[in-house]
Amino acid sequence: MKLVNIGFGNMVSAQRVVAIVSPDSAPVKRLGQEARERGMLIDASFGRRTQAVLVMDSGHVIWSSLPTGQISARFGDEAEQEQEKEEEEA
């Protein structure tokens, strides 16, 4: 299982993330509110401004204070490292 840091030492499973979106639109805000009501919201922003919302395949919604671009780059780094390992083994 590959874990990706989403800020402040919080990690998520890379395979379980469905989407990383900006929290600025009304539908995403509504998604967060509905997740809170269902008990499926994880606030990993540590009280800071939410800059990214991660939607998980389990229905959980995670708030992060890192920007969406920075989180997606961390997912890209994981994929690149995996490819390099596979090439070295071959």
N, CA, C and O atoms as a Tinker XYZ file with bonds, in Angstrom:
   360  protein
     1  N      0.848000   -1.171000    0.000000    73     2
     2  CA     0.000000    0.000000    0.000000    64     1     3
     3  C      0.901000    1.244000    0.000000    63     2     4     5
     4  O      1.780000    1.383000    0.851000    81     3
     5  N      0.677000    2.120000   -0.940000    73     3     6
     6  CA     1.432000    3.362000   -1.056000    64     5     7
     7  C      0.702000    4.469000   -0.304000    63     6     8     9
     8  O     -0.489000    4.696000   -0.517000    81     7
     9  N      1.424000    5.153000    0.576000    73     7    10
    10  CA     0.857000    6.262000    1.335000    64     9    11
    11  C      1.444000    7.569000    0.825000    63    10    12    13
    12  O      2.631000    7.653000    0.512000    81    11
    13  N      0.588000    8.594000    0.747000    73    11    14
    14  CA     1.005000    9.913000    0.280000    64    13    15
    15  C      0.737000   10.916000    1.396000    63    14    16    17
    16  O     -0.346000   10.929000    1.982000    81    15
    17  N      1.725000   11.752000    1.684000    73    15    18
    18  CA     1.605000   12.771000    2.716000    64    17    19
    19  C      0.713000   13.903000    2.203000    63    18    20    21
    20  O      0.955000   14.468000    1.136000    81    19
    21  N     -0.330000   14.224000    2.988000    73    19    22
    22  CA    -1.235000   15.316000    2.595000    64    21    23
    23  C     -1.088000   16.517000    3.517000    63    22    24    25
    24  O     -1.952000   17.392000    3.553000    81    23
    25  N      0.012000   16.552000    4.260000    73    23    26
    26  CA     0.292000   17.687000    5.132000    64    25    27
    27  C      0.242000   17.337000    6.597000    63    26    28    29
    28  O     -0.586000   16.534000    7.027000    81    27
    29  N      1.145000   17.952000    7.379000    73    27    30
    30  CA     1.216000   17.784000    8.833000    64    29    31
    31  C      1.386000   16.322000    9.238000    63    30    32    33
    32  O      0.918000   15.911000   10.300000    81    31
    33  N      2.050000   15.546000    8.401000    73    31    34
    34  CA     2.297000   14.139000    8.726000    64    33    35
    35  C      1.109000   13.225000    8.489000    63    34    36    37
    36  O      1.166000   12.043000    8.827000    81    35
    37  N      0.041000   13.744000    7.919000    73    35    38
    38  CA    -1.137000   12.930000    7.615000    64    37    39
    39  C     -0.923000   12.213000    6.285000    63    38    40    41
    40  O     -0.432000   12.802000    5.322000    81    39
    41  N     -1.291000   10.954000    6.244000    73    39    42
    42  CA    -1.077000   10.139000    5.056000    64    41    43
    43  C     -2.406000    9.535000    4.591000    63    42    44    45
    44  O     -3.294000    9.247000    5.394000    81    43
    45  N     -2.514000    9.352000    3.272000    73    43    46
    46  CA    -3.662000    8.652000    2.698000    64    45    47
    47  C     -3.151000    7.574000    1.757000    63    46    48    49
    48  O     -2.043000    7.671000    1.228000    81    47
    49  N     -3.952000    6.565000    1.555000    73    47    50
    50  CA    -3.611000    5.508000    0.619000    64    49    51
    51  C     -3.824000    6.016000   -0.803000    63    50    52    53
    52  O     -4.925000    6.428000   -1.169000    81    51
    53  N     -2.766000    5.982000   -1.592000    73    51    54
    54  CA    -2.828000    6.507000   -2.958000    64    53    55
    55  C     -3.849000    5.753000   -3.809000    63    54    56    57
    56  O     -4.482000    6.346000   -4.683000    81    55
    57  N     -4.013000    4.469000   -3.565000    73    55    58
    58  CA    -4.933000    3.662000   -4.369000    64    57    59
    59  C     -6.400000    3.955000   -4.072000    63    58    60    61
    60  O     -7.269000    3.615000   -4.875000    81    59
    61  N     -6.685000    4.575000   -2.942000    73    59    62
    62  CA    -8.073000    4.799000   -2.539000    64    61    63
    63  C     -8.608000    6.178000   -2.897000    63    62    64    65
    64  O     -9.799000    6.442000   -2.729000    81    63
    65  N     -7.740000    7.063000   -3.389000    73    63    66
    66  CA    -8.159000    8.428000   -3.731000    64    65    67
    67  C     -8.846000    8.421000   -5.100000    63    66    68    69
    68  O     -8.297000    7.921000   -6.081000    81    67
    69  N    -10.048000    8.983000   -5.145000    73    67    70
    70  CA   -10.806000    9.079000   -6.385000    64    69    71
    71  C    -10.549000   10.422000   -7.058000    63    70    72    73
    72  O    -10.400000   10.490000   -8.278000    81    71
    73  N    -10.496000   11.508000   -6.252000    73    71    74
    74  CA   -10.325000   12.848000   -6.812000    64    73    75
    75  C     -9.679000   13.775000   -5.794000    63    74    76    77
    76  O     -9.827000   13.610000   -4.584000    81    75
    77  N     -8.952000   14.762000   -6.330000    73    75    78
    78  CA    -8.407000   15.853000   -5.521000    64    77    79
    79  C     -8.948000   17.124000   -6.152000    63    78    80    81
    80  O     -8.617000   17.442000   -7.294000    81    79
    81  N     -9.779000   17.852000   -5.418000    73    79    82
    82  CA   -10.453000   19.016000   -5.990000    64    81    83
    83  C    -10.276000   20.249000   -5.116000    63    82    84    85
    84  O     -9.960000   20.151000   -3.931000    81    83
    85  N    -10.485000   21.401000   -5.721000    73    83    86
    86  CA   -10.434000   22.678000   -5.014000    64    85    87
    87  C    -11.722000   22.852000   -4.214000    63    86    88    89
    88  O    -12.790000   22.467000   -4.688000    81    87
    89  N    -11.648000   23.416000   -3.029000    73    87    90
    90  CA   -12.838000   23.549000   -2.186000    64    89    91
    91  C    -13.682000   24.784000   -2.475000    63    90    92    93
    92  O    -14.611000   25.076000   -1.723000    81    91
    93  N    -13.385000   25.508000   -3.534000    73    91    94
    94  CA   -14.021000   26.798000   -3.760000    64    93    95
    95  C    -15.432000   26.736000   -4.331000    63    94    96    97
    96  O    -16.205000   27.673000   -4.135000    81    95
    97  N    -15.788000   25.678000   -5.023000    73    95    98
    98  CA   -17.101000   25.645000   -5.667000    64    97    99
    99  C    -18.195000   25.211000   -4.689000    63    98   100   101
   100  O    -17.933000   24.503000   -3.716000    81    99
   101  N    -19.397000   25.641000   -4.962000    73    99   102
   102  CA   -20.534000   25.307000   -4.099000    64   101   103
   103  C    -20.782000   23.793000   -4.016000    63   102   104   105
   104  O    -21.059000   23.293000   -2.926000    81   103
   105  N    -20.691000   23.041000   -5.132000    73   103   106
   106  CA   -20.909000   21.589000   -5.021000    64   105   107
   107  C    -19.890000   20.890000   -4.119000    63   106   108   109
   108  O    -20.239000   19.943000   -3.414000    81   107
   109  N    -18.643000   21.346000   -4.135000    73   107   110
   110  CA   -17.619000   20.730000   -3.286000    64   109   111
   111  C    -17.868000   21.103000   -1.818000    63   110   112   113
   112  O    -17.683000   20.272000   -0.928000    81   111
   113  N    -18.279000   22.331000   -1.568000    73   111   114
   114  CA   -18.630000   22.735000   -0.209000    64   113   115
   115  C    -19.804000   21.903000    0.304000    63   114   116   117
   116  O    -19.822000   21.485000    1.462000    81   115
   117  N    -20.782000   21.669000   -0.570000    73   115   118
   118  CA   -21.936000   20.858000   -0.207000    64   117   119
   119  C    -21.512000   19.411000    0.073000    63   118   120   121
   120  O    -22.023000   18.778000    0.998000    81   119
   121  N    -20.581000   18.896000   -0.727000    73   119   122
   122  CA   -20.055000   17.547000   -0.531000    64   121   123
   123  C    -19.427000   17.419000    0.859000    63   122   124   125
   124  O    -19.644000   16.429000    1.557000    81   123
   125  N    -18.651000   18.427000    1.252000    73   123   126
   126  CA   -18.042000   18.429000    2.578000    64   125   127
   127  C    -19.070000   18.485000    3.689000    63   126   128   129
   128  O    -18.942000   17.784000    4.693000    81   127
   129  N    -20.081000   19.308000    3.518000    73   127   130
   130  CA   -21.135000   19.421000    4.533000    64   129   131
   131  C    -21.909000   18.113000    4.668000    63   130   132   133
   132  O    -22.211000   17.683000    5.781000    81   131
   133  N    -22.232000   17.478000    3.540000    73   131   134
   134  CA   -22.947000   16.199000    3.585000    64   133   135
   135  C    -22.088000   15.114000    4.241000    63   134   136   137
   136  O    -22.599000   14.278000    4.987000    81   135
   137  N    -20.783000   15.131000    3.958000    73   135   138
   138  CA   -19.878000   14.159000    4.583000    64   137   139
   139  C    -19.821000   14.383000    6.088000    63   138   140   141
   140  O    -19.781000   13.423000    6.858000    81   139
   141  N    -19.816000   15.641000    6.511000    73   139   142
   142  CA   -19.803000   15.953000    7.945000    64   141   143
   143  C    -21.056000   15.393000    8.616000    63   142   144   145
   144  O    -20.978000   14.810000    9.697000    81   143
   145  N    -22.201000   15.570000    7.975000    73   143   146
   146  CA   -23.461000   15.084000    8.534000    64   145   147
   147  C    -23.493000   13.560000    8.634000    63   146   148   149
   148  O    -24.100000   13.013000    9.554000    81   147
   149  N    -22.846000   12.875000    7.696000    73   147   150
   150  CA   -22.787000   11.405000    7.694000    64   149   151
   151  C    -21.666000   10.872000    8.585000    63   150   152   153
   152  O    -21.567000    9.663000    8.794000    81   151
   153  N    -20.825000   11.755000    9.108000    73   151   154
   154  CA   -19.686000   11.317000    9.908000    64   153   155
   155  C    -18.555000   10.774000    9.056000    63   154   156   157
   156  O    -17.764000    9.957000    9.526000    81   155
   157  N    -18.466000   11.220000    7.798000    73   155   158
   158  CA   -17.471000   10.724000    6.849000    64   157   159
   159  C    -16.454000   11.799000    6.466000    63   158   160   161
   160  O    -15.720000   11.630000    5.492000    81   159
   161  N    -16.402000   12.900000    7.218000    73   159   162
   162  CA   -15.460000   13.979000    6.939000    64   161   163
   163  C    -14.251000   13.847000    7.850000    63   162   164   165
   164  O    -14.383000   13.667000    9.060000    81   163
   165  N    -13.063000   13.939000    7.246000    73   163   166
   166  CA   -11.815000   13.939000    8.004000    64   165   167
   167  C    -11.145000   15.283000    7.755000    63   166   168   169
   168  O    -10.759000   15.599000    6.630000    81   167
   169  N    -11.014000   16.068000    8.816000    73   167   170
   170  CA   -10.413000   17.386000    8.703000    64   169   171
   171  C     -8.932000   17.287000    9.043000    63   170   172   173
   172  O     -8.558000   17.284000   10.216000    81   171
   173  N     -8.091000   17.207000    8.014000    73   171   174
   174  CA    -6.639000   17.112000    8.190000    64   173   175
   175  C     -5.978000   18.456000    7.940000    63   174   176   177
   176  O     -4.786000   18.519000    7.640000    81   175
   177  N     -6.753000   19.537000    8.062000    73   175   178
   178  CA    -6.213000   20.874000    7.792000    64   177   179
   179  C     -5.629000   21.526000    9.042000    63   178   180   181
   180  O     -4.989000   22.573000    8.946000    81   179
   181  N     -5.838000   20.922000   10.211000    73   179   182
   182  CA    -5.327000   21.448000   11.482000    64   181   183
   183  C     -5.741000   22.899000   11.702000    63   182   184   185
   184  O     -4.948000   23.711000   12.179000    81   183
   185  N     -6.978000   23.219000   11.357000    73   183   186
   186  CA    -7.517000   24.543000   11.608000    64   185   187
   187  C     -7.101000   25.607000   10.605000    63   186   188   189
   188  O     -7.495000   26.767000   10.730000    81   187
   189  N     -6.328000   25.231000    9.634000    73   187   190
   190  CA    -5.924000   26.194000    8.606000    64   189   191
   191  C     -6.922000   26.182000    7.462000    63   190   192   193
   192  O     -7.826000   25.348000    7.410000    81   191
   193  N     -6.740000   27.124000    6.549000    73   191   194
   194  CA    -7.635000   27.232000    5.404000    64   193   195
   195  C     -7.547000   25.973000    4.541000    63   194   196   197
   196  O     -6.453000   25.542000    4.177000    81   195
   197  N     -8.690000   25.391000    4.220000    73   195   198
   198  CA    -8.725000   24.203000    3.369000    64   197   199
   199  C     -8.429000   24.605000    1.928000    63   198   200   201
   200  O     -9.112000   25.460000    1.365000    81   199
   201  N     -7.412000   23.987000    1.335000    73   199   202
   202  CA    -7.033000   24.300000   -0.038000    64   201   203
   203  C     -7.228000   23.120000   -0.981000    63   202   204   205
   204  O     -7.151000   23.274000   -2.200000    81   203
   205  N     -7.481000   21.935000   -0.412000    73   203   206
   206  CA    -7.720000   20.758000   -1.253000    64   205   207
   207  C     -8.701000   19.833000   -0.548000    63   206   208   209
   208  O     -8.701000   19.709000    0.677000    81   207
   209  N     -9.531000   19.194000   -1.350000    73   207   210
   210  CA   -10.488000   18.224000   -0.843000    64   209   211
   211  C    -10.208000   16.906000   -1.562000    63   210   212   213
   212  O    -10.220000   16.843000   -2.792000    81   211
   213  N     -9.958000   15.863000   -0.786000    73   211   214
   214  CA    -9.719000   14.542000   -1.346000    64   213   215
   215  C    -10.977000   13.712000   -1.178000    63   214   216   217
   216  O    -11.530000   13.632000   -0.081000    81   215
   217  N    -11.426000   13.102000   -2.247000    73   215   218
   218  CA   -12.595000   12.235000   -2.218000    64   217   219
   219  C    -12.085000   10.804000   -2.322000    63   218   220   221
   220  O    -11.359000   10.459000   -3.254000    81   219
   221  N    -12.469000    9.983000   -1.364000    73   219   222
   222  CA   -11.982000    8.616000   -1.298000    64   221   223
   223  C    -13.025000    7.638000   -1.830000    63   222   224   225
   224  O    -14.216000    7.947000   -1.866000    81   223
   225  N    -12.570000    6.456000   -2.243000    73   223   226
   226  CA   -13.502000    5.465000   -2.787000    64   225   227
   227  C    -14.447000    4.912000   -1.721000    63   226   228   229
   228  O    -15.450000    4.282000   -2.060000    81   227
   229  N    -14.150000    5.132000   -0.453000    73   227   230
   230  CA   -15.010000    4.668000    0.636000    64   229   231
   231  C    -16.144000    5.649000    0.944000    63   230   232   233
   232  O    -17.023000    5.358000    1.756000    81   231
   233  N    -16.117000    6.813000    0.286000    73   231   234
   234  CA   -17.109000    7.842000    0.548000    64   233   235
   235  C    -16.616000    8.895000    1.527000    63   234   236   237
   236  O    -17.301000    9.892000    1.753000    81   235
   237  N    -15.445000    8.694000    2.109000    73   235   238
   238  CA   -14.871000    9.694000    3.006000    64   237   239
   239  C    -14.426000   10.913000    2.204000    63   238   240   241
   240  O    -14.040000   10.811000    1.040000    81   239
   241  N    -14.491000   12.054000    2.855000    73   239   242
   242  CA   -14.026000   13.315000    2.278000    64   241   243
   243  C    -12.969000   13.848000    3.239000    63   242   244   245
   244  O    -13.200000   13.929000    4.446000    81   243
   245  N    -11.806000   14.212000    2.695000    73   243   246
   246  CA   -10.692000   14.679000    3.523000    64   245   247
   247  C    -10.332000   16.097000    3.136000    63   246   248   249
   248  O    -10.138000   16.396000    1.958000    81   247
   249  N    -10.240000   16.980000    4.135000    73   247   250
   250  CA    -9.815000   18.357000    3.904000    64   249   251
   251  C     -8.332000   18.463000    4.208000    63   250   252   253
   252  O     -7.864000   17.951000    5.225000    81   251
   253  N     -7.593000   19.125000    3.330000    73   251   254
   254  CA    -6.168000   19.347000    3.530000    64   253   255
   255  C     -5.847000   20.822000    3.338000    63   254   256   257
   256  O     -6.496000   21.510000    2.549000    81   255
   257  N     -4.847000   21.302000    4.060000    73   255   258
   258  CA    -4.446000   22.700000    3.914000    64   257   259
   259  C     -3.387000   22.870000    2.833000    63   258   260   261
   260  O     -2.984000   23.997000    2.547000    81   259
   261  N     -2.925000   21.778000    2.223000    73   259   262
   262  CA    -1.983000   21.885000    1.110000    64   261   263
   263  C     -2.756000   22.158000   -0.180000    63   262   264   265
   264  O     -3.879000   21.678000   -0.338000    81   263
   265  N     -2.171000   22.919000   -1.098000    73   263   266
   266  CA    -2.844000   23.178000   -2.380000    64   265   267
   267  C     -2.985000   21.895000   -3.211000    63   266   268   269
   268  O     -2.194000   20.961000   -3.073000    81   267
   269  N     -3.987000   21.870000   -4.059000    73   267   270
   270  CA    -4.240000   20.683000   -4.886000    64   269   271
   271  C     -3.029000   20.329000   -5.737000    63   270   272   273
   272  O     -2.714000   19.149000   -5.893000    81   271
   273  N     -2.344000   21.326000   -6.290000    73   271   274
   274  CA    -1.175000   21.061000   -7.133000    64   273   275
   275  C     -0.058000   20.372000   -6.376000    63   274   276   277
   276  O      0.606000   19.485000   -6.913000    81   275
   277  N      0.151000   20.768000   -5.145000    73   275   278
   278  CA     1.215000   20.163000   -4.345000    64   277   279
   279  C      0.877000   18.708000   -3.999000    63   278   280   281
   280  O      1.751000   17.841000   -4.027000    81   279
   281  N     -0.374000   18.447000   -3.678000    73   279   282
   282  CA    -0.773000   17.070000   -3.372000    64   281   283
   283  C     -0.684000   16.203000   -4.618000    63   282   284   285
   284  O     -0.173000   15.085000   -4.555000    81   283
   285  N     -1.171000   16.698000   -5.745000    73   283   286
   286  CA    -1.117000   15.893000   -6.973000    64   285   287
   287  C      0.324000   15.641000   -7.389000    63   286   288   289
   288  O      0.622000   14.583000   -7.942000    81   287
   289  N      1.229000   16.588000   -7.136000    73   287   290
   290  CA     2.645000   16.377000   -7.445000    64   289   291
   291  C      3.198000   15.240000   -6.593000    63   290   292   293
   292  O      4.022000   14.459000   -7.068000    81   291
   293  N      2.765000   15.140000   -5.372000    73   291   294
   294  CA     3.227000   14.052000   -4.509000    64   293   295
   295  C      2.736000   12.701000   -5.013000    63   294   296   297
   296  O      3.432000   11.695000   -4.876000    81   295
   297  N      1.547000   12.675000   -5.592000    73   295   298
   298  CA     1.065000   11.440000   -6.203000    64   297   299
   299  C      1.906000   11.116000   -7.433000    63   298   300   301
   300  O      2.221000    9.951000   -7.674000    81   299
   301  N      2.272000   12.128000   -8.209000    73   299   302
   302  CA     3.117000   11.934000   -9.386000    64   301   303
   303  C      4.490000   11.437000   -9.013000    63   302   304   305
   304  O      5.044000   10.585000   -9.708000    81   303
   305  N      5.060000   11.946000   -7.926000    73   303   306
   306  CA     6.371000   11.499000   -7.463000    64   305   307
   307  C      6.334000   10.021000   -7.113000    63   306   308   309
   308  O      7.280000    9.288000   -7.399000    81   307
   309  N      5.250000    9.584000   -6.499000    73   307   310
   310  CA     5.113000    8.179000   -6.149000    64   309   311
   311  C      5.123000    7.310000   -7.398000    63   310   312   313
   312  O      5.787000    6.274000   -7.427000    81   311
   313  N      4.390000    7.725000   -8.433000    73   311   314
   314  CA     4.310000    6.951000   -9.665000    64   313   315
   315  C      5.670000    6.902000  -10.360000    63   314   316   317
   316  O      6.068000    5.861000  -10.883000    81   315
   317  N      6.382000    8.035000  -10.364000    73   315   318
   318  CA     7.695000    8.071000  -10.994000    64   317   319
   319  C      8.680000    7.172000  -10.263000    63   318   320   321
   320  O      9.465000    6.477000  -10.906000    81   319
   321  N      8.658000    7.170000   -8.939000    73   319   322
   322  CA     9.553000    6.326000   -8.167000    64   321   323
   323  C      9.254000    4.854000   -8.409000    63   322   324   325
   324  O     10.172000    4.037000   -8.482000    81   323
   325  N      7.994000    4.513000   -8.532000    73   323   326
   326  CA     7.605000    3.128000   -8.799000    64   325   327
   327  C      8.110000    2.675000  -10.169000    63   326   328   329
   328  O      8.609000    1.559000  -10.315000    81   327
   329  N      7.979000    3.549000  -11.173000    73   327   330
   330  CA     8.463000    3.221000  -12.511000    64   329   331
   331  C      9.972000    3.021000  -12.512000    63   330   332   333
   332  O     10.472000    2.103000  -13.162000    81   331
   333  N     10.704000    3.868000  -11.793000    73   331   334
   334  CA    12.153000    3.748000  -11.724000    64   333   335
   335  C     12.560000    2.433000  -11.077000    63   334   336   337
   336  O     13.506000    1.792000  -11.534000    81   335
   337  N     11.869000    2.019000  -10.029000    73   335   338
   338  CA    12.168000    0.749000   -9.370000    64   337   339
   339  C     11.941000   -0.419000  -10.319000    63   338   340   341
   340  O     12.747000   -1.347000  -10.372000    81   339
   341  N     10.830000   -0.373000  -11.076000    73   339   342
   342  CA    10.519000   -1.443000  -12.020000    64   341   343
   343  C     11.584000   -1.534000  -13.114000    63   342   344   345
   344  O     11.974000   -2.629000  -13.518000    81   343
   345  N     12.051000   -0.375000  -13.591000    73   343   346
   346  CA    13.078000   -0.355000  -14.631000    64   345   347
   347  C     14.406000   -0.897000  -14.111000    63   346   348   349
   348  O     15.126000   -1.582000  -14.838000    81   347
   349  N     14.735000   -0.591000  -12.848000    73   347   350
   350  CA    15.972000   -1.097000  -12.258000    64   349   351
   351  C     15.935000   -2.597000  -12.083000    63   350   352   353
   352  O     16.951000   -3.269000  -12.260000    81   351
   353  N     14.754000   -3.142000  -11.732000    73   351   354
   354  CA    14.625000   -4.569000  -11.523000    64   353   355
   355  C     14.659000   -5.353000  -12.825000    63   354   356   357
   356  O     15.038000   -6.524000  -12.836000    81   355
   357  N     14.271000   -4.726000  -13.908000    73   355   358
   358  CA    14.193000   -5.426000  -15.207000    64   357   359
   359  C     15.534000   -5.627000  -15.863000    63   358   360
   360  O     15.610000   -6.198000  -16.951000    81   359
